[in-house]
Every structure is written in C-alpha cells, then in structure tokens.
Coordinates of C-alpha atoms and ligand atoms in Angstrom, one line a residue:
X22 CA -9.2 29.7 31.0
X23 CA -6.2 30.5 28.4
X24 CA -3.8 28.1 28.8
X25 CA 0.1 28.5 28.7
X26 CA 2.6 26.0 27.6
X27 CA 6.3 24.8 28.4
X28 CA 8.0 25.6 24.9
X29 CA 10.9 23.4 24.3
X30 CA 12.5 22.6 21.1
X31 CA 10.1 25.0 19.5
X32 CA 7.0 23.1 20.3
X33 CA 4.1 24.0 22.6
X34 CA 4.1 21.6 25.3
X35 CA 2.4 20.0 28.4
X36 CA 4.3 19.1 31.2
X37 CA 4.7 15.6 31.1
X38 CA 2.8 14.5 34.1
X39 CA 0.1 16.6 32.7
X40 CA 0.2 19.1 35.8
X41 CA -1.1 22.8 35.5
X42 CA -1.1 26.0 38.2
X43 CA -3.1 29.4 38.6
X44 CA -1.6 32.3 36.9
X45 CA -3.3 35.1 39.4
X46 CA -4.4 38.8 38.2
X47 CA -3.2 40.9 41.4
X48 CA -5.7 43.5 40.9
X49 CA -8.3 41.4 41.1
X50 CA -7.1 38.6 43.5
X51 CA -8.8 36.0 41.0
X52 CA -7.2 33.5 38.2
X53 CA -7.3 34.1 34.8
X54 CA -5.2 31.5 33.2
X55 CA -3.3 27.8 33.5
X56 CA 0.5 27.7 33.0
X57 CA 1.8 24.1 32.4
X58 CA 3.6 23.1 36.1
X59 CA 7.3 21.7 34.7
X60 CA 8.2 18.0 36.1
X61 CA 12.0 17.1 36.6
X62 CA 11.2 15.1 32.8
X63 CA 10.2 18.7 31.2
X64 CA 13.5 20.4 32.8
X65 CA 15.8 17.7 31.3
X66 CA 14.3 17.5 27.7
X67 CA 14.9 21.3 28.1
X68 CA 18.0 20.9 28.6
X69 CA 18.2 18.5 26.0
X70 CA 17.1 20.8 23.2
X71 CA 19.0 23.7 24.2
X72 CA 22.2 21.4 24.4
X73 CA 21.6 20.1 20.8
X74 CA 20.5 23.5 19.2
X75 CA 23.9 24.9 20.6
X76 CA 25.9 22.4 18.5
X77 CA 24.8 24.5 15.5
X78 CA 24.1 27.5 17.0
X79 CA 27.8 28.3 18.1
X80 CA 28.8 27.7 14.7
X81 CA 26.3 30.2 13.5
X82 CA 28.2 33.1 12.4
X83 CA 28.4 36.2 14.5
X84 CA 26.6 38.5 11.1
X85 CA 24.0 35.9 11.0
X86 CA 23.1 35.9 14.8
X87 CA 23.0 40.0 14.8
X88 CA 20.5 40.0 12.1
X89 CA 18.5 37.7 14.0
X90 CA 18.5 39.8 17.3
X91 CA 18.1 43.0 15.2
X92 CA 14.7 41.7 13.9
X93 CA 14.0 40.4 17.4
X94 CA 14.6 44.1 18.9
X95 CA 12.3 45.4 15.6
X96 CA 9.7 43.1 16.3
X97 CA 10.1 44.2 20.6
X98 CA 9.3 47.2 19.2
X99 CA 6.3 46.9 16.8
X100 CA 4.7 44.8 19.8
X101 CA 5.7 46.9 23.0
X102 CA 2.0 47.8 23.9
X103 CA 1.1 44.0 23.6
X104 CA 4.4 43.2 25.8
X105 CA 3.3 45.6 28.2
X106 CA -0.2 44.6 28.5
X107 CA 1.2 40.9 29.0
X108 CA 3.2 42.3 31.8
X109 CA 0.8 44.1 33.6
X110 CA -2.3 41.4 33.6
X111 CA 0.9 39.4 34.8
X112 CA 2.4 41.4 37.8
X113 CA 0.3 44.3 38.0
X114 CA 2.6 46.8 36.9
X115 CA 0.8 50.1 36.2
X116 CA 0.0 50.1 32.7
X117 CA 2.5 53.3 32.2
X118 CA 5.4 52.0 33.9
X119 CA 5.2 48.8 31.7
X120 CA 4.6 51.3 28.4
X121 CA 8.0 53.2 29.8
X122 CA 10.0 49.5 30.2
X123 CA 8.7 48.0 26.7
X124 CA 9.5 51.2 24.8
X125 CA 13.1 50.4 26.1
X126 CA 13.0 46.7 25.8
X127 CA 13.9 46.5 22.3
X128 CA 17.1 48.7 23.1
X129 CA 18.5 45.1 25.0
X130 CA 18.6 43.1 21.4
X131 CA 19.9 46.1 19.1
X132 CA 22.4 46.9 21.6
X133 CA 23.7 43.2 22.2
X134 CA 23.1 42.5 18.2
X135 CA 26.2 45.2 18.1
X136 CA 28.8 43.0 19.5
X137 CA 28.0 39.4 17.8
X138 CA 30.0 40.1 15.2
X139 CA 32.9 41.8 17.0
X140 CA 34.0 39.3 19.1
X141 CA 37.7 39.1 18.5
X142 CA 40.3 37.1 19.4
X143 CA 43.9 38.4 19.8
X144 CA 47.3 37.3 18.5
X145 CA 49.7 36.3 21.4
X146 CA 53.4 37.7 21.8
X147 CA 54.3 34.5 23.4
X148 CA 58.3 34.0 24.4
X149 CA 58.9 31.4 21.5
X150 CA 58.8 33.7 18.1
X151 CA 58.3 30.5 16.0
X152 CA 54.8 29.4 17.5
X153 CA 51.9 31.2 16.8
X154 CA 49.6 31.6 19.4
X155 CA 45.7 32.7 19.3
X156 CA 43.5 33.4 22.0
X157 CA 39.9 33.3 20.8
X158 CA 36.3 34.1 22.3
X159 CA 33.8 31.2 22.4
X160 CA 30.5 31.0 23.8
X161 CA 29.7 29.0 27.1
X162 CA 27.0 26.5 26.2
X163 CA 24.0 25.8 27.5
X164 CA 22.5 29.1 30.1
X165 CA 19.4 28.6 32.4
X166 CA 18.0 32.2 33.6
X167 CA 16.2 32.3 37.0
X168 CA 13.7 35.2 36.9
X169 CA 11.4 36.9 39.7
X170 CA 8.1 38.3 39.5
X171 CA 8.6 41.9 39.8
X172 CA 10.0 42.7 36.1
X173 CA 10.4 39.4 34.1
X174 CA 10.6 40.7 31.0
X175 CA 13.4 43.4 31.1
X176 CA 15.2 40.9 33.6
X177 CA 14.5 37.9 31.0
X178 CA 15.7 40.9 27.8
X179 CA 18.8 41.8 29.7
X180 CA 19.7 38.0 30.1
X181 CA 19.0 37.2 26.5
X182 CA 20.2 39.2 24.3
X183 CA 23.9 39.2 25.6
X184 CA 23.8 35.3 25.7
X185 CA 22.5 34.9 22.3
X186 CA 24.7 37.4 21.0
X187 CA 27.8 35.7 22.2
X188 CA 26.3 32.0 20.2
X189 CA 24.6 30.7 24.0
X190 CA 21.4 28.9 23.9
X191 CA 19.2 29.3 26.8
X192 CA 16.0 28.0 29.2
X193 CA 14.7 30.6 30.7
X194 CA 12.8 29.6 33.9
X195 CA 10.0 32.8 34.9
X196 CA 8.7 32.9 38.0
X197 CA 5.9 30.8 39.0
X198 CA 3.8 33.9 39.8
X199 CA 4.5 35.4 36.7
X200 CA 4.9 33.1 33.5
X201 CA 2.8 34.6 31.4
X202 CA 4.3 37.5 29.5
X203 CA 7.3 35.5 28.4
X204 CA 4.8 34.3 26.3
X205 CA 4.4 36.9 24.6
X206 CA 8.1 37.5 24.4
X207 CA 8.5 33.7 22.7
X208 CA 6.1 34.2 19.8
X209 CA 8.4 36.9 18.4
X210 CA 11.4 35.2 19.2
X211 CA 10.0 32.4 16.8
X212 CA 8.8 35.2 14.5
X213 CA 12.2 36.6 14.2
X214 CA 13.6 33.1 13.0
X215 CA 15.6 31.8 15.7
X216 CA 15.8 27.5 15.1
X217 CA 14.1 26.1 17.3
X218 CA 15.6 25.0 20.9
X219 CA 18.1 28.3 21.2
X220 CA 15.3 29.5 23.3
X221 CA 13.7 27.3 25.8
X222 CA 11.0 28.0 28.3
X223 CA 10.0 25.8 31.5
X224 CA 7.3 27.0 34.1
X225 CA 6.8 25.8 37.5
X226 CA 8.7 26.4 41.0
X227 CA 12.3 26.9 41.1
X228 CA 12.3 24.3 43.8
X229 CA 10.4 21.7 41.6
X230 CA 13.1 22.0 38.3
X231 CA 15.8 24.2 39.7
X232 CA 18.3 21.3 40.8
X233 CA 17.6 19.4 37.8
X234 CA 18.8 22.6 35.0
X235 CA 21.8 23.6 36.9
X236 CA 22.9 20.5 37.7
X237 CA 22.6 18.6 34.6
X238 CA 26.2 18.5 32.8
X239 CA 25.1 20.3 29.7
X240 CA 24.1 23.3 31.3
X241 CA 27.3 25.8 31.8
X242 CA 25.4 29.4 33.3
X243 CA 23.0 30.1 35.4
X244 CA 22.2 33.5 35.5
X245 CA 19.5 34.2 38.7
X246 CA 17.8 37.0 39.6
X247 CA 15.6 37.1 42.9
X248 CA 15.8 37.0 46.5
X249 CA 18.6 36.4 49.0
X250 CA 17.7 32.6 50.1
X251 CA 16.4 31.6 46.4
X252 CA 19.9 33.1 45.3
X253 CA 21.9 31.1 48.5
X254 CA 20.1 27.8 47.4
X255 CA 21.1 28.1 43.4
X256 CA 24.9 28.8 44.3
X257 CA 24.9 26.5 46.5
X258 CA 23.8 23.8 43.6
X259 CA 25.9 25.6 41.1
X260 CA 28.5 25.5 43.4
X261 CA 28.1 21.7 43.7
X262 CA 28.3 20.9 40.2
X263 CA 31.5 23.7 39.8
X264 CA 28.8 25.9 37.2
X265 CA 29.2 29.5 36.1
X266 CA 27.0 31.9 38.8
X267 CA 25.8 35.7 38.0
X268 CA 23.3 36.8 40.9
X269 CA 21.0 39.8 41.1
X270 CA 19.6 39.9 44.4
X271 CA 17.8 42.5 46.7
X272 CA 18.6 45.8 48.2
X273 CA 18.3 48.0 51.4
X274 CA 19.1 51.2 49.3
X275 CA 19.4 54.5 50.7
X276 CA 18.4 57.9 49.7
X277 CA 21.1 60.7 51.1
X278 CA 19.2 64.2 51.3
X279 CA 22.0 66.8 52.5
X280 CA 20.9 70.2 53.8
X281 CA 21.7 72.0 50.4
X282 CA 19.3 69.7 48.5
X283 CA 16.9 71.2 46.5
X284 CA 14.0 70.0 48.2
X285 CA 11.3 69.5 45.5
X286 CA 13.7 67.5 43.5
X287 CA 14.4 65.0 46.3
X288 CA 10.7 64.5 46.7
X289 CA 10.0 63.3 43.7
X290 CA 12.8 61.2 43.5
X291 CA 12.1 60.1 47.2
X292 CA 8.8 59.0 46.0
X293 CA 10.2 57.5 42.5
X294 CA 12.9 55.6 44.7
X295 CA 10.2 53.7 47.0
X296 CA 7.2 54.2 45.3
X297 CA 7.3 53.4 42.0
X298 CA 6.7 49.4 41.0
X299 CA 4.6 49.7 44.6
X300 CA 8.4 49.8 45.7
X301 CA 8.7 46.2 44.7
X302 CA 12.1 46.9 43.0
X303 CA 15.3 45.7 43.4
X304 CA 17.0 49.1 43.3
X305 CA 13.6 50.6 45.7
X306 CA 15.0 53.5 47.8
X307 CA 13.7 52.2 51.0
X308 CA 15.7 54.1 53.4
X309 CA 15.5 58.3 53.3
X310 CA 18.8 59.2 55.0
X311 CA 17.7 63.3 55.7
X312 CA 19.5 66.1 57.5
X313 CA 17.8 66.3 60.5
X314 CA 17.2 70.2 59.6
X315 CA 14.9 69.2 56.2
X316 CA 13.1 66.6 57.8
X317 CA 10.0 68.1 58.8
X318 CA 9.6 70.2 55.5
X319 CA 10.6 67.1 52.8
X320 CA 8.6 64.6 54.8
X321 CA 5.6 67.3 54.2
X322 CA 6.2 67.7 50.7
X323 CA 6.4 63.9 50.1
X324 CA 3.9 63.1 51.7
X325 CA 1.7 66.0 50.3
X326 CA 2.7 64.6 46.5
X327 CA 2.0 60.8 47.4
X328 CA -1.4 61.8 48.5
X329 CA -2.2 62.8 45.2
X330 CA -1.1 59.1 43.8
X331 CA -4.0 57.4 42.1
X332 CA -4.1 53.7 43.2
X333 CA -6.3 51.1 41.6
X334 CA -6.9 49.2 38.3
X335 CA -3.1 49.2 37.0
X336 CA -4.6 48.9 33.2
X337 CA -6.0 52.9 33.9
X338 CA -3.2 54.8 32.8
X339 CA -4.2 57.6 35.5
X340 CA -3.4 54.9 38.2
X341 CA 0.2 55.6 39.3
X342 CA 0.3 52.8 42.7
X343 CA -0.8 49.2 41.4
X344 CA -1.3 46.1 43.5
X345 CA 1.6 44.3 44.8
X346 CA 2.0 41.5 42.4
X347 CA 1.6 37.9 44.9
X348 CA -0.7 37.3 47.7
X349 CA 2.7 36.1 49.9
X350 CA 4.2 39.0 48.8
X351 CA 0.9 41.4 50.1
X352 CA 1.2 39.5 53.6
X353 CA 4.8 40.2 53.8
X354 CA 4.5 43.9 53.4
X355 CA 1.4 43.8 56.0
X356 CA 3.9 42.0 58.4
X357 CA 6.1 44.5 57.6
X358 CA 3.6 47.5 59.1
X359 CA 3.4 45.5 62.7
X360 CA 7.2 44.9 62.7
X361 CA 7.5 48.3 62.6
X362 CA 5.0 49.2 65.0
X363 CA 6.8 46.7 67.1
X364 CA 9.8 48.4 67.1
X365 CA 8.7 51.6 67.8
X366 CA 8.9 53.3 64.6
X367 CA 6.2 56.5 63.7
X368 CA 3.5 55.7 61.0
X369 CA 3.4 59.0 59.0
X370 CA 1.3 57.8 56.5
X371 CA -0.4 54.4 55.1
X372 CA 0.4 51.2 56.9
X373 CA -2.6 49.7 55.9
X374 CA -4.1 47.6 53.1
X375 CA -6.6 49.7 51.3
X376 CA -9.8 48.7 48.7
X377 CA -9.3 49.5 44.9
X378 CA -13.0 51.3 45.3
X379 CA -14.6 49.1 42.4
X380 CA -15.3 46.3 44.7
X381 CA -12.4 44.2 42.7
X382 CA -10.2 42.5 45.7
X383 CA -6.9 43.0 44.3
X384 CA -3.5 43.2 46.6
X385 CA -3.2 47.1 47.2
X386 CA -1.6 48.9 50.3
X387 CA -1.1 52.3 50.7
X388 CA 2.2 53.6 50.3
X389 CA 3.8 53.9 53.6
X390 CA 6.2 56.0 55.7
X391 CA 7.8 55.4 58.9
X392 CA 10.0 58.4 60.7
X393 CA 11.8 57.8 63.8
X394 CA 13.9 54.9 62.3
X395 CA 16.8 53.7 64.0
X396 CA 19.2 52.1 61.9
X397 CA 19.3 48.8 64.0
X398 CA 14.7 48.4 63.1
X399 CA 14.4 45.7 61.1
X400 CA 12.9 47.8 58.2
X401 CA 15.8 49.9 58.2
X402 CA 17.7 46.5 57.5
X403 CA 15.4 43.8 56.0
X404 CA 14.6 44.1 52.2
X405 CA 10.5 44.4 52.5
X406 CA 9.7 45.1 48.3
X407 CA 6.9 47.2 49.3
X408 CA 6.0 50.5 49.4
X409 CA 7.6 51.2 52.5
X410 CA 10.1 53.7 53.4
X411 CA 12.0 54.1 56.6
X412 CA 13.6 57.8 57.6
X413 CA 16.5 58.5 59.6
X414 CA 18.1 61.9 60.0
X415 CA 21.5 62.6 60.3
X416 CA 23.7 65.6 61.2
X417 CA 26.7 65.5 59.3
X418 CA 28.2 63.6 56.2
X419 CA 30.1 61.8 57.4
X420 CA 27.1 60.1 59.6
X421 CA 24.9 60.0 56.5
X422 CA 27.5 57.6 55.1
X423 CA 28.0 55.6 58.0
X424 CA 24.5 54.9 57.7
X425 CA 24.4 54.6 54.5
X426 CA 26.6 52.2 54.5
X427 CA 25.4 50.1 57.4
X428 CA 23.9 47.2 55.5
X429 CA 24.7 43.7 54.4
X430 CA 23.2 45.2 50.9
X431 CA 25.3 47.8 48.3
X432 CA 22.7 47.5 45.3
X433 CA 22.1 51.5 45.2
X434 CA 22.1 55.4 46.4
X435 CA 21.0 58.5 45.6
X436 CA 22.6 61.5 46.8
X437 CA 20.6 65.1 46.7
X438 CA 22.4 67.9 47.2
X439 CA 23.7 70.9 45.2
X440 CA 27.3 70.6 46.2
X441 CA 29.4 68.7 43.3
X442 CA 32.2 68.3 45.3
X443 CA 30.3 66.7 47.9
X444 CA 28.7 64.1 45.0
X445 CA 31.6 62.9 43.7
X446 CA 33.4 62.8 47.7
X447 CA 30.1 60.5 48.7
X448 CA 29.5 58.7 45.3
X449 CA 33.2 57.5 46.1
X450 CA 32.9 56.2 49.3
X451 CA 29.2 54.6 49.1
X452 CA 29.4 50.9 49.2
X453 CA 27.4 49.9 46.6
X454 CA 26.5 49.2 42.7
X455 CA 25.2 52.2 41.6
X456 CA 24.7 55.6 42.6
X457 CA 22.1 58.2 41.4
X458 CA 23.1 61.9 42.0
X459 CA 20.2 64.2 42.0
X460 CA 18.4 61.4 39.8
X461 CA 16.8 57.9 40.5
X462 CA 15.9 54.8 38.9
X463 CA 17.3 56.0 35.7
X464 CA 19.0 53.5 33.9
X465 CA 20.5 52.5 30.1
X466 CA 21.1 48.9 28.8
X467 CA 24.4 50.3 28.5
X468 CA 25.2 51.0 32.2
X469 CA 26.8 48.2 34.3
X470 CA 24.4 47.3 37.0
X471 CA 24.3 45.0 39.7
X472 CA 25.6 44.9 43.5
X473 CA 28.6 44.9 46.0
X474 CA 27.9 42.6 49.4
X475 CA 24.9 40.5 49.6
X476 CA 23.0 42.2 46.8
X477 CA 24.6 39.9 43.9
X478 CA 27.7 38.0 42.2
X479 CA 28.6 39.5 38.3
X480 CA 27.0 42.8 36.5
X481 CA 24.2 42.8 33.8
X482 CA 23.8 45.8 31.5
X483 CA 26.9 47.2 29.4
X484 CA 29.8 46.0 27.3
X485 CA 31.8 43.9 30.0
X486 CA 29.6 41.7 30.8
X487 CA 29.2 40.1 27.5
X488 CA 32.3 38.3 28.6
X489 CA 30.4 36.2 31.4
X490 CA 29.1 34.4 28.5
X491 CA 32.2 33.7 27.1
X492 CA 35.6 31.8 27.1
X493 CA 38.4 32.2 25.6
X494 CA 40.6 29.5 24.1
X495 CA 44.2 29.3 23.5
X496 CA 45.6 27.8 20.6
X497 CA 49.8 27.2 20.4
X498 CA 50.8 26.2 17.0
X499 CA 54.0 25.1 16.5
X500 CA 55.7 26.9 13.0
X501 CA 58.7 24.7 12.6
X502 CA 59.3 21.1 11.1
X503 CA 59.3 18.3 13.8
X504 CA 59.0 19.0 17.5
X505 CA 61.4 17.6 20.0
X506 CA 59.9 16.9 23.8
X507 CA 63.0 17.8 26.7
X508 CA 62.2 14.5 27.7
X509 CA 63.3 12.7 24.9
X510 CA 66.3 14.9 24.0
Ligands
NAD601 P1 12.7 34.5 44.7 O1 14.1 34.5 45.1 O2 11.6 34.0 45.6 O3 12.4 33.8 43.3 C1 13.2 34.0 42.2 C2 13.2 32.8 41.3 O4 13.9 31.8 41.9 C3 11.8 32.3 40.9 O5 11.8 31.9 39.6 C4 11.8 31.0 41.8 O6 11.0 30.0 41.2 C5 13.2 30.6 41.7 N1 13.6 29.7 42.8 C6 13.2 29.7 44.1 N2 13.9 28.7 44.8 C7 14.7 28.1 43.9 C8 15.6 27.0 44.0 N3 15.8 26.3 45.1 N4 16.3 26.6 42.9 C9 16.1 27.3 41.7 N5 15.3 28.3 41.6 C10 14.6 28.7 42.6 O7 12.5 36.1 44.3 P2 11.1 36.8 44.0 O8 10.3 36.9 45.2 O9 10.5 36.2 42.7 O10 11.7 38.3 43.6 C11 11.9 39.2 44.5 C12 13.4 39.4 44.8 O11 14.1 39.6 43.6 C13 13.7 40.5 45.6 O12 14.6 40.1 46.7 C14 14.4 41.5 44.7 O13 15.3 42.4 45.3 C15 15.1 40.6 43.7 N6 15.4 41.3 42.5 C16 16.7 41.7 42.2 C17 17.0 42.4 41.0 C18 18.4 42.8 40.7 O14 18.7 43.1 39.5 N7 19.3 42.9 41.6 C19 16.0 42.7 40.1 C20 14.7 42.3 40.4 C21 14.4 41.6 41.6

C-alpha cells in the first residue's frame, strides 16, 4: 500500500514510534494506503521547525513572499485535476464537485499573494508633537490548522494562504480520515520554493497531538475547523494556554421558500443546499422552511429532480451523490433516519442505505426527505452532515424567521422569493453568517464567511481577516535631546 509521511522541516518522515493507520476509500469501504500516525514527539519537532523557519521567514520581505504564493496559486492551477483526484480517492467527493473546488483553489494564493506586500503601518497623531509614533503590522508566529474531512483542501487553502501571506509559518493537522490529499498539496508547496519548515504537516487524531501543538509556547494560532465538541475541546486548550482561536464549526441552516418563489429555482437550489457534498457540508441547507401553500408542489418537483441523481463511483463524472466520506460518519446519518422515525417525522423519500450496483461496498445513502417536521425534532435541530433534509411550513414571514432563527447555529440561509423588499427585510433580520438570496452555496475567496452563535469564533475568506494573523506594534520615539521621567523632576 502507498505510504504517506509526516513532513516536517521539509523532510519525509515516519512517526517516531514508527506507528501507521488506514487511509479508507469510501466508495469502496476498503484501504488503500498507510498515513504515518503522529506521536506527541512528531507534534513537538513540528513545532520546532515551524518556530525556527519563522525566525527568517517574518523577515522575508512582503515582494518576496507574494512571488512565492503567486507560483504556488500557478502551480494549484497546472495540477487541479491531480488535486482533485487526491481529494476524491480521499473523501469521496464526486469527481465534478472536486474539478469545480480545484479550479478555484488557486484563486486562495493569488488572492492572499495581493496583500503581502501591502501591509502598512500608519503614522500616529499622538498628543506630544515631538515623539514620533508608528504603529506597524507583524505577523503572529507559529499557526496550527485543525481541518475536517469533508473539504480539506479548500479549508487547508483558505487557512494558508492568508497566514503565509502575512510572514506565519504553519502545521497543518488534516483529519485522520482524510490525510491524503494534503499530499498532494505539499509537493507543490516544495515545488514553489518555500524553505523548508514554513509548511509543516502532522497526521494522526486530533486527540493524540492536539494538546501538544496548541499548547506548546511557540505556537500563537490555532485556526480549527470541524465539529461542535472537537471545536469546545481546542478552545478550551487554547483557552488554557491564553492562544489566538478562529473556529469554523457546523450548521442547522435553513432554506426560506415564500409563496412568491419561483418554484423551479428553489428546487434546485433546495437540492444544491442539502444534497450536494451528500449534504456533508458545513453551510448544507438541512432545514426547507416552505409556505405551507408551495409545499405539496416544491416537495414534488424536488423530489422528482433528486430521483434523477446518479449515485455511485464518485470518480464517474455522471455520478452526482457519492458516498459519505467515514464509516462513523455513514452510521450517524443511519441513526439519523430512526431518530426521525422516532419522532414522528414523514419519510418522503430515501432513509435508507443503498448498494453502489457494482458490487463495491462503499458508504452510500439515498438522499433523504422528511416532511411533517416540527421545529423542536431533533433533525430540525441537530447538525446530521448527511443528505437529509427536514421541511416545515409556515404561514407568514414573520413565522418563517422565527423558525429560521430558532437554532443554537447562524452559519447560513437562503431566501426564495421574488419580492426584493422582502430579501433585504429577511436577509437583515436572519441570524446568521451568510445569506444566499435566490442562490446557494455560492461563494468567492473574497467573501467573508463564517458563523454567528455556536457555528464559529472569527471569519475566513476576504480582506479583514488577514488581520487575525497579525499584530500590530507600537513604537514611541522620542525626537528631543535627553528625556526627563516626572519622577525624577
Ligand atoms: P471533528 O470536529 O470531528 O474533527 C475536526 C478535526 O479536529 C480533526 O482533524 C480531528 O482530528 C480534530 N480533533 C478532534 N478532537 C480534537 C482535540 N481534542 N484536539 C485537537 N484536535 C481535535 O469534525 P469532522 O467530523 O472532521 O468534520 C465535520 C464537522 O466540521 C461538521 O460539524 C461541519 O459542520 C464542520 N465544518 C465546518 C466548516 C465551516 O467552515 N464552518 C467547514 C467544514 C466542516
């Protein structure tokens, strides 16, 4: 079996107690490869690197780093269909939703590559007018990235390129069901010329190394993305040791469909919302909020176009619903079908695991719907990351918004309806990250995004958060000959 390394300090390593684990194909249930299993020891000598390849790297100037992550983003480019291969033998991605995210992945460097040498300080107005005061940008230090499964290498791109624009180094720590395509990513890093250690990578559990890189003292950022009690645990131990915290957690995100909706439209983007990624997205559109008076015909046109949805091999680019990417993740959703045949709720469609029809015994379910939801169900308030989608009808707006709004998430919305007025009235009042109007899942490296409540800490995407991996330093100098301290007067 191909065999994956930890790559610190530029070098291809094993992990020190000589420890490997699976990597699992989730179309086909079986393993296909060994990725190096990270000891406490590997974590710290991570560390290690990254903290001495920052002592030159921050002093690398701002021209010099853009030209690196300009030939990064060029080589992204020339390589997307190999990046996208990568990610789909990794997390079973269909093979044309991975082609989509690489053709865009190279957007992340050029865009951040735009701002490394634009950092500017500012001149300070200060009281006294014979000091001159500076305030200037540096970068933070050492950053560890926490990635999950479902898309590590936009998530791992939309980390990156910001820090190492802004003079960070970094370990990146993939998810130990996905390690794999970060491989891919690594070779062209090296490619591009970045000195060794400004880019780190250690595989294993988060449990396993996670204490040891954010609570080492040369690490400054940790920057997670995953679910709710993974993202409790690492705040908790940044917390602890007083470090720098962006999270990017999960979602309950609802879909508003008002009466004057156009109705095709909101199908499709119903079934992009919760179907696409086999809903394992963090932005997934799990809840279809409908006027009660479209329910009947959108839930027949939905489910009319979902029936139509190849499922299978996600390397056929015909195959629009792959496997869900972890065998715990596969039992979860199937838990998820007799939770809500607990509670009452109506199976329209799916509910079941289904067979890929090649005999291959990969994780596939059917895409599911459930009508008759009442907001209290626990799929109506638990994030499943499945294809699963709850509907609830409402009669007015402003019961569409209660419900909307009824969740400890605010990652997203949609709204669908005809009435401008009425977007902007109900993009205004949704509590929550981002809103789509008449649109879903769209989304631009230059667009802030993250969420309000329990769906994250800090935004990723966009021109403001390049200041998370910053500080800024004040400098008073004094103009005039001698200084004289009040105390001493
Ligand atoms: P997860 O929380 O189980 O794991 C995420 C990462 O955290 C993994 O790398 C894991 O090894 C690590 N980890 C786990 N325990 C840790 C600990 N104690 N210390 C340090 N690291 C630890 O999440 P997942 O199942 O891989 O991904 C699914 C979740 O990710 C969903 O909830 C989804 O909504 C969320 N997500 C959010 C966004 C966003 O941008 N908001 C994007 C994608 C996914």
């Amino acid at each position: 079996m191909e065999r994956f390394y930890l790559d610190i300090a530029g070098e291809a390593r094993a992990a020190a107690d000589g420890e490997w684990f699976e990597a699992i194909n989730p179309a086909t249930g079986r393993p296909w490869a060994l990725v190096a299993r990270a000891t406490r020891e590997d974590a710290l000598a991570a560390v290690e690197a990254a903290a001495s390849a920052w002592a030159k790297w921050r002093l690398t100037p701002g021209a010099e780093r853009a030209r690196l992550l300009n030939r990064l983003g060029d080589l992204v480019d020339a390589n997307h269909e190999r990046l996208a291969l990568a990610e789909t033998l990794g997390n079973g991605k269909t093979i044309t939703e991975t082609r989509g995210q690489m053709a865009g992945l190279a957007r992340y460097f050029h865009y951040y590559a735009g701002f490394a040498d634009k950092l500017e300080g500012a001149v300070i107005p200060v009281e006294d007018v014979t000091a001159h005061v500076y305030a200037e940008w540096e970068p933070v230090g050492v950053c560890v990235f926490i990635l999950p499964w479902n898309s590590p290498l936009p998530l791992c791109a939309q980390k990156l390129a910001p820090a190492l624009a802004t003079g960070n180094t970094v370990i990146v720590k993939p998810s130990e069901f996905t390690s794999t395509s970060i491989a891919v990513l690594m070779e062209l890093v090296r490619e591009a010329g970045f000195p060794p250690g400004v880019v780190n990578v250690v595989t294993g559990p988060g449990a396993d190394i996670g204490e040891a890189l954010i609570s080492a003292p040369e690490t400054a950022l940790i920057a997670f993305t995953g679910g709710e009690a993974a993202g409790a645990a690492v705040a908790a131990c940044a917390g602890r040791n007083l470090k720098r915290v962006t999270l990017e957690l999960g979602g309950k995100s609802p879909q508003l469909v008002f009466a004057d909706a156009d109705i095709e439209s909101a199908a499709h983007g119903v079934i992009q919302g919760i179907f696409a990624s086999t809903g394992q997205s963090c932005v997934a559109g799990s809840r279809l909020l409908v006027h009660h008076s479209l329910q009947q015909a959108l839930i027949e046109r939905i489910v009319a176009l979902v029936a139509t949805l190849k499922i299978g091999d996600p390397l056929d680019p015909a195959t629009r619903i792959g496997p869900i990417a972890t065998a715990p993740q596969l039992d979860r959703v199937l838990r998820y079908f007799e939770i809500a045949a607990a509670d009452g709720a109506s199976l329209v469609t799916g509910g079941s695991r289904v067979a890929r029809g090649d005999g291959e015994q990969g994780y596939f379910v059917a895409p599911t719907i459930y009508a008759d939801v009442c907001s209290d169900m626990r799929i109506a308030r638990e994030e499943v990351f499945g294809p699963l989608l709850a509907v609830i009808t409402f009669d007015d707006e402003d019961e569409a918004l209660a419900l909307a709004n009824d969740s400890h998430f605010g990652l997203a919305a949609g709204i669908w309806s005809r009435d401008g007025a009425r977007v902007h009235r109900v993009a205004r009042k949704l509590q929550c990250g981002i809103v789509w109007a008449n649109c879903y899942r769209t989304s631009s490296v230059a667009m802030p995004f993250g969420g309000f409540k329990r769906s994250g800490i800090g935004r990723e995407g966009g021109s403001a958060m390049i200041r998370d991996y910053l500080q800024q330093k004040a400098v008073w100098i004094n103009t005039r000959d001698g200084f004289t301290a009040s105390l001493a007067s």
